[in-house]
mmCIF file of C-alpha atoms in Angstrom:
data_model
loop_
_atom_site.group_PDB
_atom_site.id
_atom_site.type_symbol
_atom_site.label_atom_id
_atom_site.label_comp_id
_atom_site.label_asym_id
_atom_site.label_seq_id
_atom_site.Cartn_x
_atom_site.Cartn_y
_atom_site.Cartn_z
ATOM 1 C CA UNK A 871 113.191 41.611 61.565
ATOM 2 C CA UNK A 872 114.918 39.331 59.089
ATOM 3 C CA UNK A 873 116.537 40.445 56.110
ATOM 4 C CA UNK A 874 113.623 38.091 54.032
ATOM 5 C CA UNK A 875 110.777 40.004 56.097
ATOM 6 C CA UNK A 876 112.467 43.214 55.550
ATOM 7 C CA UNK A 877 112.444 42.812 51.822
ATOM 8 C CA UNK A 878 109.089 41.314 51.433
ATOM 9 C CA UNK A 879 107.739 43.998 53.618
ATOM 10 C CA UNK A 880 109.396 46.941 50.881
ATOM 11 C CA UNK A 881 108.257 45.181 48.528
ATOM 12 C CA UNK A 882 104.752 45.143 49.621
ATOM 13 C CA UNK A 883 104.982 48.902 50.187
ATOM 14 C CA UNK A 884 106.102 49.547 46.454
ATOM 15 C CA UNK A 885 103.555 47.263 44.703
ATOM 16 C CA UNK A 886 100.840 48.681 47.144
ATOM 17 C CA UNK A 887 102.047 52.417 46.090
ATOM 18 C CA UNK A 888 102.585 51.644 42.304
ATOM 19 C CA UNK A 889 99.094 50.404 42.580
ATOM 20 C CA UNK A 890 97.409 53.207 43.771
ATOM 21 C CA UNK A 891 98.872 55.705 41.762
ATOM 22 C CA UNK A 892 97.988 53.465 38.731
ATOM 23 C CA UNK A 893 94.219 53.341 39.820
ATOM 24 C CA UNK A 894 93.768 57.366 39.893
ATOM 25 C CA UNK A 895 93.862 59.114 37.274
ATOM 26 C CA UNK A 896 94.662 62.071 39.143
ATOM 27 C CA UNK A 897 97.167 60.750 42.065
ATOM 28 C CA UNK A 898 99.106 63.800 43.190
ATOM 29 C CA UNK A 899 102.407 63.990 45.267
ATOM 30 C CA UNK A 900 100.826 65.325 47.997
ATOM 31 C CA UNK A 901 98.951 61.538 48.254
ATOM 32 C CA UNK A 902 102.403 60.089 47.690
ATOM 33 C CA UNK A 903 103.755 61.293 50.317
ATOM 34 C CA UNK A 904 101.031 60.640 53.145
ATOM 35 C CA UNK A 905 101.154 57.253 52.112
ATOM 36 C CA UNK A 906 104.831 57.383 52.750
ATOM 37 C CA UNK A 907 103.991 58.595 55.912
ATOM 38 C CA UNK A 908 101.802 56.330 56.846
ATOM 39 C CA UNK A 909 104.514 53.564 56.358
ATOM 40 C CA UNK A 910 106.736 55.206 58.465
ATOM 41 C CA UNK A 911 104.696 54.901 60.937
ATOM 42 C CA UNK A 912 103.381 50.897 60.887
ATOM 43 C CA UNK A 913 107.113 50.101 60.365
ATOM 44 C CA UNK A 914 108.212 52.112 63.209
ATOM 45 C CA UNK A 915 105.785 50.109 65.362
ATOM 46 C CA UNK A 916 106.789 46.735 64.102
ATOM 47 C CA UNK A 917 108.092 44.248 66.485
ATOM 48 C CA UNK A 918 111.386 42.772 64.845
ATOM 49 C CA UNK A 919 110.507 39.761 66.657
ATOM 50 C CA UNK A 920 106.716 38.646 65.844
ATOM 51 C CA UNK A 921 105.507 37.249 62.893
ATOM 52 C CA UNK A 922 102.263 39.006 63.817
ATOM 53 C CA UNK A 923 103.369 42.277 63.830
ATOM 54 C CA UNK A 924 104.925 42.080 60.679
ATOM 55 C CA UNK A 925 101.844 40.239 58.612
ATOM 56 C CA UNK A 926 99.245 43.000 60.383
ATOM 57 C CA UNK A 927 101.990 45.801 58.759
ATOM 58 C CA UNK A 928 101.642 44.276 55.336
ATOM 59 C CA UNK A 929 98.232 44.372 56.172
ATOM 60 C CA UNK A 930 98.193 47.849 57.200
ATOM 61 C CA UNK A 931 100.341 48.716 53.981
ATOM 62 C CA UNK A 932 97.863 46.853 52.011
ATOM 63 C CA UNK A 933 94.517 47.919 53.267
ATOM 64 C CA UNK A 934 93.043 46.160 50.185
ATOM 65 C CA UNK A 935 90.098 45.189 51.508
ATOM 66 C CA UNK A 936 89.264 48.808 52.363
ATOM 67 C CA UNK A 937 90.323 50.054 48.791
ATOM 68 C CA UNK A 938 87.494 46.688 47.289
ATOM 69 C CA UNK A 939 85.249 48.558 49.259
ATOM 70 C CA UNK A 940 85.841 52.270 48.187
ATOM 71 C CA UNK A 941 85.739 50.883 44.553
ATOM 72 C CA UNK A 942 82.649 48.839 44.921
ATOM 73 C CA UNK A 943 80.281 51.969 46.726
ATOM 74 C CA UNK A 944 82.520 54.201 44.067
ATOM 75 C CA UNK A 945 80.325 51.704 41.209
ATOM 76 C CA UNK A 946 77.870 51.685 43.131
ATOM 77 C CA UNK A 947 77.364 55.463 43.095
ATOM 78 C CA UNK A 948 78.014 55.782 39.345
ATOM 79 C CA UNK A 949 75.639 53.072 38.383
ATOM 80 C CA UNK A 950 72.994 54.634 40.611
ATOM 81 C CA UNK A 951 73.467 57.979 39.075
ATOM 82 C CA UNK A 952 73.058 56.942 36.032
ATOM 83 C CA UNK A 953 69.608 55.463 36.993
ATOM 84 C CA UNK A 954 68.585 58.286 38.336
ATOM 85 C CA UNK A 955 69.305 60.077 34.883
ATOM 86 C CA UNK A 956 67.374 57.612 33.157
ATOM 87 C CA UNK A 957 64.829 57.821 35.465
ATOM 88 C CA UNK A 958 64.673 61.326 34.836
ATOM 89 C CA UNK A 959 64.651 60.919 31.510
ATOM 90 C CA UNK A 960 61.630 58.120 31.613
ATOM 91 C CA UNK A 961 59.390 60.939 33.613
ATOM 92 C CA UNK A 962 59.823 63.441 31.079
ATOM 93 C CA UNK A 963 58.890 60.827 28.505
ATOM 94 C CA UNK A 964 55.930 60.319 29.803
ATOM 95 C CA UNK A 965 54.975 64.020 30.740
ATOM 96 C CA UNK A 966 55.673 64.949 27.033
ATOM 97 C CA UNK A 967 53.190 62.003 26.347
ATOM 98 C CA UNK A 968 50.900 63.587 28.272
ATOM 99 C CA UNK A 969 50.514 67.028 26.445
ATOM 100 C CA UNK A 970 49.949 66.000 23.384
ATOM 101 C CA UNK A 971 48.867 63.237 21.467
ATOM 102 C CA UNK A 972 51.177 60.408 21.747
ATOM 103 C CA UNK A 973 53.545 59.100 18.862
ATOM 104 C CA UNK A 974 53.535 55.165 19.265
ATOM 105 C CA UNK A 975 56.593 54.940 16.913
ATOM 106 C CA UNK A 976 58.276 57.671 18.612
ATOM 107 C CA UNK A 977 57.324 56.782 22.161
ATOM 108 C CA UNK A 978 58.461 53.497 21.426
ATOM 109 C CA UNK A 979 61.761 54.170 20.258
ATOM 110 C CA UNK A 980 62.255 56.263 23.143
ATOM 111 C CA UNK A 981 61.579 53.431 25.602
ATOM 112 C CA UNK A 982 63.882 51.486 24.016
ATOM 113 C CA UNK A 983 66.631 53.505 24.258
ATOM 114 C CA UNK A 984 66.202 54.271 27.722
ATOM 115 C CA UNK A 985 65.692 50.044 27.978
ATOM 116 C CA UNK A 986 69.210 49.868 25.948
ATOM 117 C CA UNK A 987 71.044 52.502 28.400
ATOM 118 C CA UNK A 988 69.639 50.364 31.525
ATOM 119 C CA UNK A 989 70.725 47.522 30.302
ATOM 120 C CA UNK A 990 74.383 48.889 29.332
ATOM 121 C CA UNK A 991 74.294 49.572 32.912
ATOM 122 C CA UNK A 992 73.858 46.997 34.618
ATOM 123 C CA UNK A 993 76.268 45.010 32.469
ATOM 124 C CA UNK A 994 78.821 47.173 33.397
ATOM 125 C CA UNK A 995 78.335 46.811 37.109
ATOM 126 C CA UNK A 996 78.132 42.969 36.745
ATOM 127 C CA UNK A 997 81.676 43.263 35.446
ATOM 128 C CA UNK A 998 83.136 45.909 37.748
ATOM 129 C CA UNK A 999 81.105 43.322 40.701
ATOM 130 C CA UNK A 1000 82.816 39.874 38.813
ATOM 131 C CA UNK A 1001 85.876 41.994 39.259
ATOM 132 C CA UNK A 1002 86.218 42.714 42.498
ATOM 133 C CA UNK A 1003 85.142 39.241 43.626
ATOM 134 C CA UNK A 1004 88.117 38.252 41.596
ATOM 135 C CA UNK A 1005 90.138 40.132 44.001
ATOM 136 C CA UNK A 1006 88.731 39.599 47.379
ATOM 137 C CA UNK A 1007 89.584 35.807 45.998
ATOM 138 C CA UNK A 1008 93.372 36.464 45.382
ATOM 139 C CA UNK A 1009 93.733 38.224 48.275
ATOM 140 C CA UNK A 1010 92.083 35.552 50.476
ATOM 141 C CA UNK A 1011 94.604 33.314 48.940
ATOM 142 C CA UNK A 1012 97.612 34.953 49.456
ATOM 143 C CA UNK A 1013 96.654 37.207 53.106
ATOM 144 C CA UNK A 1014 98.216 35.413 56.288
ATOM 145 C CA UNK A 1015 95.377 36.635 57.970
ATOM 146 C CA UNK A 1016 92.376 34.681 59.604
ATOM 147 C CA UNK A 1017 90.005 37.235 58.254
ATOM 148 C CA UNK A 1018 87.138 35.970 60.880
ATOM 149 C CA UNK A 1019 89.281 35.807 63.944
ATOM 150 C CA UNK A 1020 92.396 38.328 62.583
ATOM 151 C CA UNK A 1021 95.085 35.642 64.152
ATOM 152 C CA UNK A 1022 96.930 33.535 61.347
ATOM 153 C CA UNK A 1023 96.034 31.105 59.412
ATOM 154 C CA UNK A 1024 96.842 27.609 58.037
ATOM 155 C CA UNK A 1025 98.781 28.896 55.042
ATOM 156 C CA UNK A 1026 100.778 31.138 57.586
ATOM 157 C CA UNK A 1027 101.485 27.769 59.808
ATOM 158 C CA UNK A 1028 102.589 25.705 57.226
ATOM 159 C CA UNK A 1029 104.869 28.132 56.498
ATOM 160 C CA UNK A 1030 106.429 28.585 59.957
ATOM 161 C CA UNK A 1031 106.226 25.079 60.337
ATOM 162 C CA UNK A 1032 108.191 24.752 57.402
ATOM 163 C CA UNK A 1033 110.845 27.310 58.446
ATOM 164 C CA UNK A 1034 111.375 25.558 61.756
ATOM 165 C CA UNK A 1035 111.596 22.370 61.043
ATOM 166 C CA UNK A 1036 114.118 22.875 58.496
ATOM 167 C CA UNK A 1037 116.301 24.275 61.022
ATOM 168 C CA UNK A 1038 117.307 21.026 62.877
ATOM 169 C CA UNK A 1039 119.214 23.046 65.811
ATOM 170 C CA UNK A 1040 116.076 25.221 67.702
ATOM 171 C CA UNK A 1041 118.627 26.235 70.599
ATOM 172 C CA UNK A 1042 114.782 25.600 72.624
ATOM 173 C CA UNK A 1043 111.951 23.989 73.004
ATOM 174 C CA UNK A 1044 109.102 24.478 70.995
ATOM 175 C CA UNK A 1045 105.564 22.573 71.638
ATOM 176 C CA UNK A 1046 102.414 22.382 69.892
ATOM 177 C CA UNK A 1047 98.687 23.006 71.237
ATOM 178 C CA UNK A 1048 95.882 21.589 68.826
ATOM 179 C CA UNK A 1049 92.965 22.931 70.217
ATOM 180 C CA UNK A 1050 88.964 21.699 68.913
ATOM 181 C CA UNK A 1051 85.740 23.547 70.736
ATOM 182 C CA UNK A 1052 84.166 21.070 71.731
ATOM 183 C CA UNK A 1053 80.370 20.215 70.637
ATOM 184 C CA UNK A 1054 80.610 22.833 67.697
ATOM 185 C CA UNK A 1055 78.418 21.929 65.065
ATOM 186 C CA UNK A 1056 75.499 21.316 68.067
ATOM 187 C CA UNK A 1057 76.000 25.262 69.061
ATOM 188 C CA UNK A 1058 75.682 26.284 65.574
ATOM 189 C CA UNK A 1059 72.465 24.186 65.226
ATOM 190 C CA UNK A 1060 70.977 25.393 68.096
ATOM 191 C CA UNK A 1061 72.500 28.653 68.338
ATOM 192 C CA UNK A 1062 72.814 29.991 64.628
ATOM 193 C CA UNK A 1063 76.614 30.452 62.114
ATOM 194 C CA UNK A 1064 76.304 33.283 62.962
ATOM 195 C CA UNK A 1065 77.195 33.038 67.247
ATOM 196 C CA UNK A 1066 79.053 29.835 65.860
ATOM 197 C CA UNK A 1067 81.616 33.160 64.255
ATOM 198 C CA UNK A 1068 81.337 35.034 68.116
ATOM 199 C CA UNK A 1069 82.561 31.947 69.561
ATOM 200 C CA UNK A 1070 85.376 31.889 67.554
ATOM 201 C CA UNK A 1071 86.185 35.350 67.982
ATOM 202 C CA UNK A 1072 85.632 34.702 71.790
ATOM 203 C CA UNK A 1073 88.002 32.257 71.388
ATOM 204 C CA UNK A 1074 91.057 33.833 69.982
ATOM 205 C CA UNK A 1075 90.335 37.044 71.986
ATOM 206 C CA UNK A 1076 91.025 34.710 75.297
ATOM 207 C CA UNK A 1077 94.128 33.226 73.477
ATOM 208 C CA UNK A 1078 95.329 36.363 72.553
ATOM 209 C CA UNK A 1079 95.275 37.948 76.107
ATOM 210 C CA UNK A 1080 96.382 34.623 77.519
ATOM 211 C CA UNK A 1081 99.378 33.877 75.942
ATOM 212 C CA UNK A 1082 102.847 35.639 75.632
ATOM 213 C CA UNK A 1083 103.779 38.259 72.375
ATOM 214 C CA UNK A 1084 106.350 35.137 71.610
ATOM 215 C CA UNK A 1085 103.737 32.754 71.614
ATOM 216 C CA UNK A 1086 101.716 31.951 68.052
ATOM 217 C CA UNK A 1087 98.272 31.556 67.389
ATOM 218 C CA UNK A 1088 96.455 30.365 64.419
ATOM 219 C CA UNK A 1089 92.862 29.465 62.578
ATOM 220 C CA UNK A 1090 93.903 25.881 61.498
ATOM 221 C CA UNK A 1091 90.716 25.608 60.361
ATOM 222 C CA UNK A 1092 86.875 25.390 61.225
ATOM 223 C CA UNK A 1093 86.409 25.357 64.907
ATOM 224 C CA UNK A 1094 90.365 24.346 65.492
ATOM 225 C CA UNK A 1095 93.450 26.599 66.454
ATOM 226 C CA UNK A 1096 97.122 25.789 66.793
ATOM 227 C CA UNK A 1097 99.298 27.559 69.054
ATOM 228 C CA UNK A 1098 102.990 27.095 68.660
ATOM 229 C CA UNK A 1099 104.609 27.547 72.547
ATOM 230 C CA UNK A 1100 108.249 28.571 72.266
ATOM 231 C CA UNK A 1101 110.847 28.448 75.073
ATOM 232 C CA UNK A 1102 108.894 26.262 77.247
ATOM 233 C CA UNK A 1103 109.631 23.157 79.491
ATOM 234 C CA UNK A 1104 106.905 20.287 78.894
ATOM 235 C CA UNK A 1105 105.741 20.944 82.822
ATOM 236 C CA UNK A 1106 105.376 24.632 81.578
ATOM 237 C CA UNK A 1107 103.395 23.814 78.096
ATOM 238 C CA UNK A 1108 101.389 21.645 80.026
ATOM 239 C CA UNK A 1109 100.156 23.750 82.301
ATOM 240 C CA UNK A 1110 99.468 26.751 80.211
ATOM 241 C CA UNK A 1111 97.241 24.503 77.970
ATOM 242 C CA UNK A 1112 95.675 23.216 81.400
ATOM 243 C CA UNK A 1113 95.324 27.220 82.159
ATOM 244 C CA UNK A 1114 93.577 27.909 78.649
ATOM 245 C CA UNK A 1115 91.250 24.910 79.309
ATOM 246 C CA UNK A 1116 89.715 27.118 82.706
ATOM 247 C CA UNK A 1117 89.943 30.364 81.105
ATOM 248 C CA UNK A 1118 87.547 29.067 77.500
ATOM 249 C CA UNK A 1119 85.139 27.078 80.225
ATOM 250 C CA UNK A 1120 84.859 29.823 82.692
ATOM 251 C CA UNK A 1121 84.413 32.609 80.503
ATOM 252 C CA UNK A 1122 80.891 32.432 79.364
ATOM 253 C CA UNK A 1123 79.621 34.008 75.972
ATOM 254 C CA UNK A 1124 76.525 36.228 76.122
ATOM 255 C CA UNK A 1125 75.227 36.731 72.663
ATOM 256 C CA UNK A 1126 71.530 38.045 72.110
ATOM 257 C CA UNK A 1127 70.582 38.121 75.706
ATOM 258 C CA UNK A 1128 71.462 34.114 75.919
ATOM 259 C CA UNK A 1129 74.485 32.300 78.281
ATOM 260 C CA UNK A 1130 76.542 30.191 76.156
ATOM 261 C CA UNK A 1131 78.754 27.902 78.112
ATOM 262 C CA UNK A 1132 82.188 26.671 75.887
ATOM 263 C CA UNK A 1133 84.439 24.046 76.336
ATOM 264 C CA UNK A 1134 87.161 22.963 74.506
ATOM 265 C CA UNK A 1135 89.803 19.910 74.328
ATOM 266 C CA UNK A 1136 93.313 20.426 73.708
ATOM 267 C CA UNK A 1137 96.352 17.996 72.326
ATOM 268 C CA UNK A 1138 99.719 18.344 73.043
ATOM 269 C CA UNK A 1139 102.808 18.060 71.687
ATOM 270 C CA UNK A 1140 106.484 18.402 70.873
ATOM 271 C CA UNK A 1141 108.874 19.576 67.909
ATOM 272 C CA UNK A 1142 111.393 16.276 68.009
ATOM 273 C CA UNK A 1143 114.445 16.951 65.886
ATOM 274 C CA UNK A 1144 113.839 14.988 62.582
ATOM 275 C CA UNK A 1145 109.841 16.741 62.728
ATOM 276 C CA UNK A 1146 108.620 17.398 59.707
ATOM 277 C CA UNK A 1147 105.430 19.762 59.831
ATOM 278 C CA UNK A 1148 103.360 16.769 58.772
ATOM 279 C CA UNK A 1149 104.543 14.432 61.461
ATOM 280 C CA UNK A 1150 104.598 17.353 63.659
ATOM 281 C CA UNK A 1151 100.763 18.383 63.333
ATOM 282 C CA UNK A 1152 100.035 14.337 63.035
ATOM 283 C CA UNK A 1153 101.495 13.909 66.727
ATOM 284 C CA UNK A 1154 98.932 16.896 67.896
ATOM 285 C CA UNK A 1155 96.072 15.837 66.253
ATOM 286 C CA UNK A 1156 96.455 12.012 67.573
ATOM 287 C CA UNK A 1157 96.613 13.699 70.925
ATOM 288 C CA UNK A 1158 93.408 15.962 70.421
ATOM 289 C CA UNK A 1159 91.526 12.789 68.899
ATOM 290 C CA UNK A 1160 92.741 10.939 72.534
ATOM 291 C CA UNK A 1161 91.210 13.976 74.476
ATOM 292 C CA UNK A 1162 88.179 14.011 72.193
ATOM 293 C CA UNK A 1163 87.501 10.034 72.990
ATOM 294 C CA UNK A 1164 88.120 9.973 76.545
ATOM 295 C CA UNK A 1165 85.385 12.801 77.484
ATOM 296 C CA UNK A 1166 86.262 16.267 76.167
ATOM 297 C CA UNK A 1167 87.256 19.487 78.019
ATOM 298 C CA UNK A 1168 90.874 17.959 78.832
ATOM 299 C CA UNK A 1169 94.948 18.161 77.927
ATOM 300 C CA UNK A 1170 95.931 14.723 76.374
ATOM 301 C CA UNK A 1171 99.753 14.457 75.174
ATOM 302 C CA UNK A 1172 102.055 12.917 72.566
ATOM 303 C CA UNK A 1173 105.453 13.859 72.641
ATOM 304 C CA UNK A 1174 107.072 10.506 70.654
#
């Protein structure tokens, strides 16, 4: 791991820590030190080498999404206990109404507070609710994390791209898979969003098992993935993104009880010294238009 990895990864760790003992009122050492634990371990398991392992250990740190949800059934609970005491409190309203004869004025009054203490309720679960979706937001925004597919995504590979093709002298080769499912929108009309998401799960499960722990994959968006091949010969590239080509086709989906047959198109391409990651991703996306227009389910490539 890089010294920059190694310090954003501490740093992560503090802010996550500082955070949680700042959120409970009664955090105890006994919770600081099973959290310390707990880092031990993800950074003991950390692959010096993959940028995956080391944004799923920030992850792992983070867990935020998992704390959202503690705090949201924690409101949750606390608004609907108060409910239920006002609840409470409406029956024996009315069973006081019933034994005797009823006070408009002071039956009315009553109502209305009980009225005023719903209301204060549910204002204060809106808030705790516009809260949280505040979060969720900034963490979508800064997580490397697909959070669909759990490979990368486009903010993480502009910043590789970034990062490699400042360094002019990559003692390799490096090549570039743009890969498009092919008839997507026509599944998801037919099919549902929802086995539209399977498919692209399906997807980068296959990529995932397919490809080397040196190899990158990531959401570039929509239906589209980018896989960045390192320490390959164009033959070799070539013929693992002929390889992935079999593997998406012959792999059938079964979602619901129903077959669903997948394709996709791939285009190829190569880092050239003076890349930058615009020109870079422009070379891979003029090949996957050239495999799109000439029938689909193919390798096209444009290496100048």
């Amino acid at each position: 791991m890089e010294k920059n990895d190694l310090k954003a990864l501490i740093e992560e760790i503090y802010e996550n820590l500082l955070e949680r003992i700042n959120s409970d009122e009664n955090a105890t050492k006994g919770q600081v030190i099973a959290y310390l634990k707990d880092a031990i371990e993800v950074v003991s398991n950390i692959n010096d080498k993959d940028i995956d392992s080391i944004e799923h250990a920030k992850e792992a740190f983070n867990n935020s999404y998992k704390e959202l949800v503690k705090q949201s059934l924690t409101s949750y609970k606390n608004t609907n206990d108060k409910f239920g005491e006002l609840t409470q409190l409406n029956k024996e309203t009315m069973d006081q109404c019933g034994e005797k004869h009823i006070n408009l004025e002071t039956l009315t009054k009553k109502f209305n507070e009980i009225q005023a203490h719903m209301t204060e309720e549910v204002k204060k679960a809106n808030e705790v609710i516009s809260e949280l979706t505040d979060k969720v937001k900034v963490l979508e925004q800064t997580s490397n994390l697909d959070p669909l597919t759990k490979v990368l995504n486009r903010r993480a590979l502009i910043s590789y791209l970034k990062e490699v093709c400042a360094n002019k002298d990559i003692p390799y080769s490096l090549h570039v898979l743009m890969i498009d499912i092919d008839n997507f929108k026509s599944i998801n009309d037919n099919y549902g969003h929802i086995t539209g998401d399977k498919i692209l799960i399906f997807i980068s499960n296959i990529l995932r098992k397919a490809l080397r722990d040196g190899d990158k994959i990531f959401r570039f968006g929509g239906e589209e993935f980018t896989i960045i091949l390192n320490r390959n010969s164009d033959e070799q590239s070539e013929a693992i993104a002929e390889r992935l080509l079999k593997l998406i086709s012959s792999n059938n989906l079964i979602y619901m009880g129903q077959k669903i047959s997948i394709t996709a198109s791939i285009g190829l391409t190569k880092f050239l010294q003076n890349d930058t990651p615009d020109s870079l991703m422009a070379r891979a996306d003029k090949a996957l238009y050239a495999s799109k227009n000439n029938g689909k389910n193919m390798v096209s490539k444009v290496c100048e």
